Coordinates of C-alpha atoms in Angstrom, one line a residue:
Chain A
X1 CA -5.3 26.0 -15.6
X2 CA -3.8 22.7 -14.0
X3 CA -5.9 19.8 -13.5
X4 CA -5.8 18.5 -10.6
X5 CA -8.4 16.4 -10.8
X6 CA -6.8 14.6 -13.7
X7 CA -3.6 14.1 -11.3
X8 CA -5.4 13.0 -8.6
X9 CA -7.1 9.9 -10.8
X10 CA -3.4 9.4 -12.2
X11 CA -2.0 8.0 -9.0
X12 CA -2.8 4.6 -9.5
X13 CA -1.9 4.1 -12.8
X14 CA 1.8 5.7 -11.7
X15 CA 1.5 3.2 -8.7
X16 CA 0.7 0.4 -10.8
X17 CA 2.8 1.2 -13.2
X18 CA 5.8 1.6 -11.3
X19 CA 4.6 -1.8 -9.6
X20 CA 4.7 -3.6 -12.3
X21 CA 7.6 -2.7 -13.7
X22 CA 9.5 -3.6 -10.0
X23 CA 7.4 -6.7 -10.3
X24 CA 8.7 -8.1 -13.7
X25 CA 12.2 -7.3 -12.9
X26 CA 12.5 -9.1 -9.7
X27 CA 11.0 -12.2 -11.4
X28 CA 13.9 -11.9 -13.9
X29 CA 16.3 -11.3 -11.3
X30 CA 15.1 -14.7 -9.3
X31 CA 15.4 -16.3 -13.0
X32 CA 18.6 -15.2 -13.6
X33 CA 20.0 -16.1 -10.5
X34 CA 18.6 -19.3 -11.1
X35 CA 19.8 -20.0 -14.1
X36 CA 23.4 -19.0 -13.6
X37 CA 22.7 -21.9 -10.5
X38 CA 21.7 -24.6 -12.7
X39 CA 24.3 -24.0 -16.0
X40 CA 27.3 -22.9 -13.6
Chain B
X1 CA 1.8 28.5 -59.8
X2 CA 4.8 30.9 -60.4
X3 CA 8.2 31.2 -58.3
X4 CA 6.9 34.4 -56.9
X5 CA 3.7 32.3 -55.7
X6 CA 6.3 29.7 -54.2
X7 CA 8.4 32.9 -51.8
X8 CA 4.9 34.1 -50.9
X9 CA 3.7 30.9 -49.0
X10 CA 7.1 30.9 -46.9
X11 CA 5.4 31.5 -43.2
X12 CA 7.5 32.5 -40.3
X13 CA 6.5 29.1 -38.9
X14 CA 8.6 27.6 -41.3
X15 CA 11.3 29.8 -41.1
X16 CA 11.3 28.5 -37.2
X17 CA 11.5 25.0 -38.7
X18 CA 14.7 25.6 -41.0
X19 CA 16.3 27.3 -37.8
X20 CA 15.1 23.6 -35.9
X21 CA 16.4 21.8 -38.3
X22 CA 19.5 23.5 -38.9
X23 CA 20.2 23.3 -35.0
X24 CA 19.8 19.8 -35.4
X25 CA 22.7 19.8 -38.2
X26 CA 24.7 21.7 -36.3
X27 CA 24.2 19.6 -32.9
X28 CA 25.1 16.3 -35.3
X29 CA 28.3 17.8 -36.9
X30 CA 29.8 19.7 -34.6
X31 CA 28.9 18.3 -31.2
X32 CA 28.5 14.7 -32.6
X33 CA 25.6 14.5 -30.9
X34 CA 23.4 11.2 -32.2
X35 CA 24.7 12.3 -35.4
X36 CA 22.8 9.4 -37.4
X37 CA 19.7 10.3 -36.1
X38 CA 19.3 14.0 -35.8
X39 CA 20.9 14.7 -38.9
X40 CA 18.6 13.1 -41.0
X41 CA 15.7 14.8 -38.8
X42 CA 17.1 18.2 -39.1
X43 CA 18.1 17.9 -42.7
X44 CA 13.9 16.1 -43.2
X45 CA 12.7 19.2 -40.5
X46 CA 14.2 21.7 -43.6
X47 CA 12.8 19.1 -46.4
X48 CA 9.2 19.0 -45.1
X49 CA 8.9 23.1 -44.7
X50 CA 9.7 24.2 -47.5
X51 CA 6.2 25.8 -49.6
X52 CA 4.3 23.4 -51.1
X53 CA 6.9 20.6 -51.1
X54 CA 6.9 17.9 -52.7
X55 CA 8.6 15.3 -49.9
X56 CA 5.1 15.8 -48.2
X57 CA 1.0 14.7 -50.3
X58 CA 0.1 17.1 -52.0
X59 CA -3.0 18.3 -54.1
X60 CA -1.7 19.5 -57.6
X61 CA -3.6 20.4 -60.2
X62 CA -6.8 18.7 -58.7
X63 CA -4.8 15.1 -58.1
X64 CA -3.4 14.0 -54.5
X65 CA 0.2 13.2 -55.2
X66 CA 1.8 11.2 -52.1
X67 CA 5.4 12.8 -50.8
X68 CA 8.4 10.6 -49.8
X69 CA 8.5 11.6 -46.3
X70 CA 4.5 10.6 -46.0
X71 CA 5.0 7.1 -47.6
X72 CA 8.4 6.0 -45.4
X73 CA 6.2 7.5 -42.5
X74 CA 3.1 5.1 -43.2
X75 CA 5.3 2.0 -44.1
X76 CA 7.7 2.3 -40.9
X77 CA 6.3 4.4 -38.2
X78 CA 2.5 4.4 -38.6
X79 CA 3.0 0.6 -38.1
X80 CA 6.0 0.7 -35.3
X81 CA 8.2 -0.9 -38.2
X82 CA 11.0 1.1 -38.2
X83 CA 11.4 1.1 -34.2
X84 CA 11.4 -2.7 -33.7
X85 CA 14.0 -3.5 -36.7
X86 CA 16.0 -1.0 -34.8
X87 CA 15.5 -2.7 -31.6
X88 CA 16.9 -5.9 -33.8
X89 CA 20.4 -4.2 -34.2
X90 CA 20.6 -2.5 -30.5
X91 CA 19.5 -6.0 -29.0
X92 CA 22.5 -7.3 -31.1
X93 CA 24.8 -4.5 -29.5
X94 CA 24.4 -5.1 -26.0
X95 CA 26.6 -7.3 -23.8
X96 CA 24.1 -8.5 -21.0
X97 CA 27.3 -9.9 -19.2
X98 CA 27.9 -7.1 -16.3
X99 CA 24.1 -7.1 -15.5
X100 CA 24.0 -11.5 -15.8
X101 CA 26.9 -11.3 -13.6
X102 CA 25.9 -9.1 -10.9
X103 CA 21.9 -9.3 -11.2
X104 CA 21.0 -7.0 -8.5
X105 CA 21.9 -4.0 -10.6
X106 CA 18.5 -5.1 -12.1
X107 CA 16.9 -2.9 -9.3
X108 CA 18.8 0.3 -10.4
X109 CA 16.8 -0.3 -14.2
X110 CA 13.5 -0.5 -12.6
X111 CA 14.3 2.8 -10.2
X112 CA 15.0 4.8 -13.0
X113 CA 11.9 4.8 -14.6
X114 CA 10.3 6.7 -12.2
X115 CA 10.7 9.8 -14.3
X116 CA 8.0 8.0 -16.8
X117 CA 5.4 7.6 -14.5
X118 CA 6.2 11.1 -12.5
X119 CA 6.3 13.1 -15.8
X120 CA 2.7 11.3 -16.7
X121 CA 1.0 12.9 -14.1
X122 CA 2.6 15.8 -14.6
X123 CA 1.4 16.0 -18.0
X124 CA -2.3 15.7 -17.0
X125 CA -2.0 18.4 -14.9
X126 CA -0.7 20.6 -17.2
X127 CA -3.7 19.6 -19.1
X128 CA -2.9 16.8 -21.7
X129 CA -5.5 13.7 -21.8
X130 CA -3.9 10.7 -20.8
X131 CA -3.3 9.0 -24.1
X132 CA -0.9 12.5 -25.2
X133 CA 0.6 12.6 -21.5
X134 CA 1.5 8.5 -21.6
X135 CA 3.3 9.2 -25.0
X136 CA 5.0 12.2 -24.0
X137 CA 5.9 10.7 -20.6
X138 CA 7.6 7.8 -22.4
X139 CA 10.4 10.6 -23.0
X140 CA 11.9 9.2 -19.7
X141 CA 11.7 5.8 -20.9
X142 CA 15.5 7.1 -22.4
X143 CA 15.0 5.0 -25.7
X144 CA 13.8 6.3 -28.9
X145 CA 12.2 3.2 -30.2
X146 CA 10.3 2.6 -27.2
X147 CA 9.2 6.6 -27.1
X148 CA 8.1 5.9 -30.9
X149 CA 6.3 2.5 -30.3
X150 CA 4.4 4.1 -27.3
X151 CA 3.3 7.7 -29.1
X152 CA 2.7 6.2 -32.2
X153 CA 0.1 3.4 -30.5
X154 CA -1.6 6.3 -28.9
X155 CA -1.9 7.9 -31.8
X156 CA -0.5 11.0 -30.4
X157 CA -0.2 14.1 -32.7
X158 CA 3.0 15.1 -30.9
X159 CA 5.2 12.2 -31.8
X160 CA 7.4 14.9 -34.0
X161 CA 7.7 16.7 -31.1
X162 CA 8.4 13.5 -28.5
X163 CA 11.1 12.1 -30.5
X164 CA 13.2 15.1 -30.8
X165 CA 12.7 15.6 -27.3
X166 CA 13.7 11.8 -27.2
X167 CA 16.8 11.7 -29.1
X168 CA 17.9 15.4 -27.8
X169 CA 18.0 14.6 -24.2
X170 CA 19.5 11.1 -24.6
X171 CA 22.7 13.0 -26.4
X172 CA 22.4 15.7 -23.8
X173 CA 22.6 13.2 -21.3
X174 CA 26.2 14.4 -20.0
X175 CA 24.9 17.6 -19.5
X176 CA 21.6 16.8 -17.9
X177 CA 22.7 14.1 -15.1
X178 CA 25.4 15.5 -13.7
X179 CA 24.1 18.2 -11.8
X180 CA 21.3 16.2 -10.7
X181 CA 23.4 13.8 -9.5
X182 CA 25.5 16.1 -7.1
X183 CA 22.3 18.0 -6.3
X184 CA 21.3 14.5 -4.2
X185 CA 24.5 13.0 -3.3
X186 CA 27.1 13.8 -0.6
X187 CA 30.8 14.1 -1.3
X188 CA 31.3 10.8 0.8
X189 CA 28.3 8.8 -1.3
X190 CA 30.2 10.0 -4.5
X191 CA 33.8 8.7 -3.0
X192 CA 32.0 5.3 -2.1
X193 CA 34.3 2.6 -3.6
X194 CA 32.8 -0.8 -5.3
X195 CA 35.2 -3.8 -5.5
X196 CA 33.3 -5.6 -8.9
X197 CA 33.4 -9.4 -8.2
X198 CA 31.2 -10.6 -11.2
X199 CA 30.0 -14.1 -11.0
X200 CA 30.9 -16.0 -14.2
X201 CA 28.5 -16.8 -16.8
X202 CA 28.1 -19.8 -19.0
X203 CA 27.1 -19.7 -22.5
X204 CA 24.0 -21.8 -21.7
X205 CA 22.8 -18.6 -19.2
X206 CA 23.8 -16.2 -22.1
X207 CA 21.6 -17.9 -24.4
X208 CA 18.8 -18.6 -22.4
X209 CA 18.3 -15.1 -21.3
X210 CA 17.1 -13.7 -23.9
X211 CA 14.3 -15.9 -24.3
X212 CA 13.4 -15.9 -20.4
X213 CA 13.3 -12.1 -20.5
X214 CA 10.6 -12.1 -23.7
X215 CA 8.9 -14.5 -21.8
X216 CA 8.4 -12.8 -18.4
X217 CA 7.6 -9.7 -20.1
X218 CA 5.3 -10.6 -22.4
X219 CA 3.3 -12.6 -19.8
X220 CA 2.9 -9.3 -17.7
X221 CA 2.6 -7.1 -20.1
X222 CA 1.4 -8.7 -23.7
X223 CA 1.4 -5.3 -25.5
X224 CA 4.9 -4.8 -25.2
X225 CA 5.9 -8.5 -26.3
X226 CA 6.7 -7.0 -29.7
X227 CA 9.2 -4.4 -28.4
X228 CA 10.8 -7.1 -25.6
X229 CA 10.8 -9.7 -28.2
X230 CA 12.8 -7.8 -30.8
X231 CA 15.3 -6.5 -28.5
X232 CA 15.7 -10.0 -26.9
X233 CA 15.9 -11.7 -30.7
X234 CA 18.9 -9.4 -31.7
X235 CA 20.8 -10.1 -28.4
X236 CA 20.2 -14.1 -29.2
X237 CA 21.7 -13.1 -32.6
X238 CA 24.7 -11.9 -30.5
X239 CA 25.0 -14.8 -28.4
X240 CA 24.2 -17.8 -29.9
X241 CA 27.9 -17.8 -31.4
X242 CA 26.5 -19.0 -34.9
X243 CA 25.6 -15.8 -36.9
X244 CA 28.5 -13.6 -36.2
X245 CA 27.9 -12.9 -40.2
X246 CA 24.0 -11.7 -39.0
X247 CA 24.6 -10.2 -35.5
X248 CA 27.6 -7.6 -37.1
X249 CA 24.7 -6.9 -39.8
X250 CA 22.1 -6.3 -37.4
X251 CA 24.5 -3.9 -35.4
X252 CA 25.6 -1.7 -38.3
X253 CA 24.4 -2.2 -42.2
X254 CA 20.4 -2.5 -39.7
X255 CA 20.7 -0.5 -36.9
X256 CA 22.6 2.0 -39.7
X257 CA 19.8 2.2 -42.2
X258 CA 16.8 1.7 -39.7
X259 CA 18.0 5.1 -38.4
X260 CA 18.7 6.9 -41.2
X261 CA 14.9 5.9 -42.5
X262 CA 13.5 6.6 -38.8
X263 CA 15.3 10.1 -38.7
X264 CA 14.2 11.1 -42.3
X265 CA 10.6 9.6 -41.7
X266 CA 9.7 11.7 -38.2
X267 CA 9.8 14.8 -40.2
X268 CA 6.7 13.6 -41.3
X269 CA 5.6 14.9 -38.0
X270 CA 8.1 18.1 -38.3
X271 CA 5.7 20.5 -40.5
X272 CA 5.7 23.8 -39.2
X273 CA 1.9 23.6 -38.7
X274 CA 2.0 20.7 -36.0
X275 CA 5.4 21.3 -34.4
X276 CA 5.3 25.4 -33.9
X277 CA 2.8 26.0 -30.9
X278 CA 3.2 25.6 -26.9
X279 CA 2.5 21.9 -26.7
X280 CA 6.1 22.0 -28.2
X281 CA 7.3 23.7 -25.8
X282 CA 5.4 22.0 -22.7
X283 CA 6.7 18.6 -23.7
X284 CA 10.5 19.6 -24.5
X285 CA 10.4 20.6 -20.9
X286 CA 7.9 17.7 -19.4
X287 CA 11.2 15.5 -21.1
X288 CA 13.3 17.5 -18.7
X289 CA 11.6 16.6 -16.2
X290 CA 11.6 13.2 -17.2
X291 CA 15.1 12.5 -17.4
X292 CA 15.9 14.4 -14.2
X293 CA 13.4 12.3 -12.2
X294 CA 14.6 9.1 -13.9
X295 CA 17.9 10.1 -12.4
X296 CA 16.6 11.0 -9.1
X297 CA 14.7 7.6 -8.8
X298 CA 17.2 5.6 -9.2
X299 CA 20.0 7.7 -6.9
X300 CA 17.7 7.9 -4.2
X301 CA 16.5 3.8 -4.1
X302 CA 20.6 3.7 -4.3
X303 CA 20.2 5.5 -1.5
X304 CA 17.5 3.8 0.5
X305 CA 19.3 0.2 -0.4
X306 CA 22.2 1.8 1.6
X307 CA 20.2 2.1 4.8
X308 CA 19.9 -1.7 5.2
X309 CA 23.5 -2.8 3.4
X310 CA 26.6 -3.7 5.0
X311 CA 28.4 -3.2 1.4
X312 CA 27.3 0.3 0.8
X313 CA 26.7 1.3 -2.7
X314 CA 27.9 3.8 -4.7
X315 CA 24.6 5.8 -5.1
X316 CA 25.9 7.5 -8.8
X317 CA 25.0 4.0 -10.1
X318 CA 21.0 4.3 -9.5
X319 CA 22.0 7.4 -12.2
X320 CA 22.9 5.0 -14.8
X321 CA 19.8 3.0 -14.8
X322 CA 18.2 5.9 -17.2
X323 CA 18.6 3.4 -20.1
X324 CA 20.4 5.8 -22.3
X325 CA 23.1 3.4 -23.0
X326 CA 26.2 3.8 -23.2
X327 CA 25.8 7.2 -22.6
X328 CA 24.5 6.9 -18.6
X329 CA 27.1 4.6 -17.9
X330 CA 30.0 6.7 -18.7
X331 CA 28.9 9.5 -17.4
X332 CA 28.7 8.2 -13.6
X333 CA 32.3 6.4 -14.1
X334 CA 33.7 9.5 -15.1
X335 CA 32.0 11.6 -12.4
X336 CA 33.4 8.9 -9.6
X337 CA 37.1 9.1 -11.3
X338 CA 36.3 13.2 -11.3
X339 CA 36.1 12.2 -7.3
X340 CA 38.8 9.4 -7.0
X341 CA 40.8 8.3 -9.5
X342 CA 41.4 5.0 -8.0
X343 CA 37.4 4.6 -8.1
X344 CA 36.3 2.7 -11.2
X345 CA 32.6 1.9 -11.4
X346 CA 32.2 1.3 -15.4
X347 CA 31.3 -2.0 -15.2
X348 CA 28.5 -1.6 -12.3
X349 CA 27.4 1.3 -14.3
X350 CA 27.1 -0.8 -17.5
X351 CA 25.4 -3.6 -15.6
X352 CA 22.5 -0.7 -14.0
X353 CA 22.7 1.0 -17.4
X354 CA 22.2 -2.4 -19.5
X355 CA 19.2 -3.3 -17.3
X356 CA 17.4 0.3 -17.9
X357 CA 17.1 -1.0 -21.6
X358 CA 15.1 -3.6 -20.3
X359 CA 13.3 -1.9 -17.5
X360 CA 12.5 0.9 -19.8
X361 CA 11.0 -1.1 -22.3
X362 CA 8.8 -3.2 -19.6
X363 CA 7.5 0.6 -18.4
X364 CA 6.7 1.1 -22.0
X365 CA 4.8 -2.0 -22.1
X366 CA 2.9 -1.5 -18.7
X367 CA 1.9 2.0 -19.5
X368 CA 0.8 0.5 -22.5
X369 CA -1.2 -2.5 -20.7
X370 CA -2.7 0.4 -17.9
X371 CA -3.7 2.7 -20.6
X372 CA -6.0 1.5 -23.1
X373 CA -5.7 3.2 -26.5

């Protein structure tokens, strides 16, 4: 039997999820391009 | 208790386990696949099953007598030990140059992990509650200490289960991508060239990293400090240019012994009682799943950068932000030399495949922060 339901309430948390994780590595992105700015 | 007593309690269930762990053996010797690792788990698969062993606690004669393979268990698993020394010694392993030097391959990292969150809902649907689907989703997460650290804070009964499933698909990796990979790519995608320009990087940025990266991650997602931090403290072994003595330590006599311990310890989880059923099953092939969506993900955004770039990129690289590492890496620079031999996209690969071991662990850590235990 599949739950559906269960998938259905699991959609944010992948969302979220995969949010945050796109979140975090863009701020280390801008902080390393920073930093390789600053100590050339 | 008599010998004949001892032949008696042998259950076909265990008989299952000494053919699992002798596949393990086999897959260690002869294909060299993650031989530190699943030796010691097929060899502790065999250990653990035998009747009444003595590795495992035991009641004899009316007294509980603890087993090897229970106490390493409680002293570096139950209490995510064992995972973050390793992550010590691999943080000491990796050169963060390609990625510090071209930083957008970042992006490819944080694609990849698609597979985690995909497989989670996949998981529920098949019927596990969220704690067991998280854990077993973290399969895609490519990293065995991660997929520890996560199953193990869940408390997930599978965690035997999820680490060989771990382990197996990160050595099977060269089997598993390829296919995918020219499933969702064009001949012409695959023949894309990539002139590597890297940016030189100071000492200073080297250093700093490191430390930024623990920083960031731990701000967004606290629970996962631990596994950021440790990764990030071996690589500032590596670069601070002061403990060569410590950082060749941490990569080999560590890392060495860390897995030998780890390998031995997860057959704690490996008893024929826990390990034979369908939930096997269901979560070697929800790791399937895993890996190929990680691989999709990160092809297909690849992909989508394409539409708006004027210096198209070689989509193969989205493949190697799956952080199996080296492993991804070499897999897409062989299969764009399989295309064009002038083609060399190691060093991209490395930088996409580098930043999956840090995207990987920051999925660890939100699932961890979304997800309460």
């Amino acid at each position: 039997m599949f739950d559906v339901q269960g998938l259905v309430s699991t959609f944010p948390i992948m969302v979220k999820g995969m949010a945050g994780v796109f979140s975090v590595i863009i701020v280390i992105w801008i902080s390393i391009v920073l930093m390789i700015k600053i100590f050339k | 208790m008599s010998i004949l007593d001892n032949f008696t309690a042998i259950s076909w269930q265990m008989i299952v386990m000494w053919a699992i762990g002798a596949i393990l053996i086999y897959l260690a010797i002869a294909k060299e696949m993650e031989p530190a690792l699943l030796l010691p788990m097929g060899f502790g698969a065999i250990l653990v099953n035998l009747p009444f062993s003595g590795a495992l606690m035991q009641t004899y004669a009316g007294t509980l007598e603890e087993g090897v393979i229970d106490l390493l268990y409680n002293v570096g698993i139950a209490n995510e030990l064992f995972p973050l020394l390793l992550f010590i010694g691999i943080g000491a392993m990796i050169d963060f140059g390609p990625l510090l030097s071209n930083p957008k391959m970042l992006l490819f990292g944080a694609a990849a992990q698609f597979g985690i969150f995909f497989t989670l809902g996949m998981a529920v649907l098949l019927g596990f509650d969220i704690r067991n689907a998280a854990s077993i989703a973290i399969i895609g997460a490519a990293d065995g200490p991660t997929s520890i650290f996560v199953a193990n804070y869940y408390m997930s009964k599978y965690v035997g289960a999820i680490i060989v499933a771990a382990y197996s698909y990160m050595a099977l990796v060269p089997i598993v991508q390829p296919p995918v990979i020219k499933m969702i790519t064009t001949k012409k995608e695959r023949l894309i060239r990539m002139p590597y320009k890297p940016a030189s990087v100071s000492k200073s940025v080297r250093i700093l990293f490191p430390i930024v990266v623990t920083v960031i991650a731990g701000i967004a997602a606290p629970r996962s400090v631990a596994l950021v931090g440790f990764l990030m403290f071996g690589n500032l072994i590596r670069e601070c240019g002061v403990l060569a003595a410590l950082s060749q330590t941490a990569q080999n006599a560590l890392a060495n012994l860390i897995t030998l311990l780890l390998g031995l310890s997860v057959a704690a989880k490996m008893r024929a009682d826990l390990f034979v059923n369908r939930e096997t099953i269901m979560i070697l092939a929800l790791g399937l799943v895993a890996f190929i969506f990680d691989t999709v993900g990160g092809v297909m955004f690849a992909k989508f950068l394409n539409l708006f770039s004027k210096n198209k990129i070689n989509p193969m690289i989205g493949a190697a932000g799956i952080s199996a590492f080296p492993m991804s890496a070499r897999v897409v620079h062989k299969m764009g030399q399989d295309e064009d031999k002038q083609n060399f996209l190691l060093m991209h690969a490395v930088g996409a495949n580098v930043s999956g071991q840090i995207a990987s662990v920051i999925a660890g850590g939100m699932i961890l922060s979304l997800i309460a235990r």
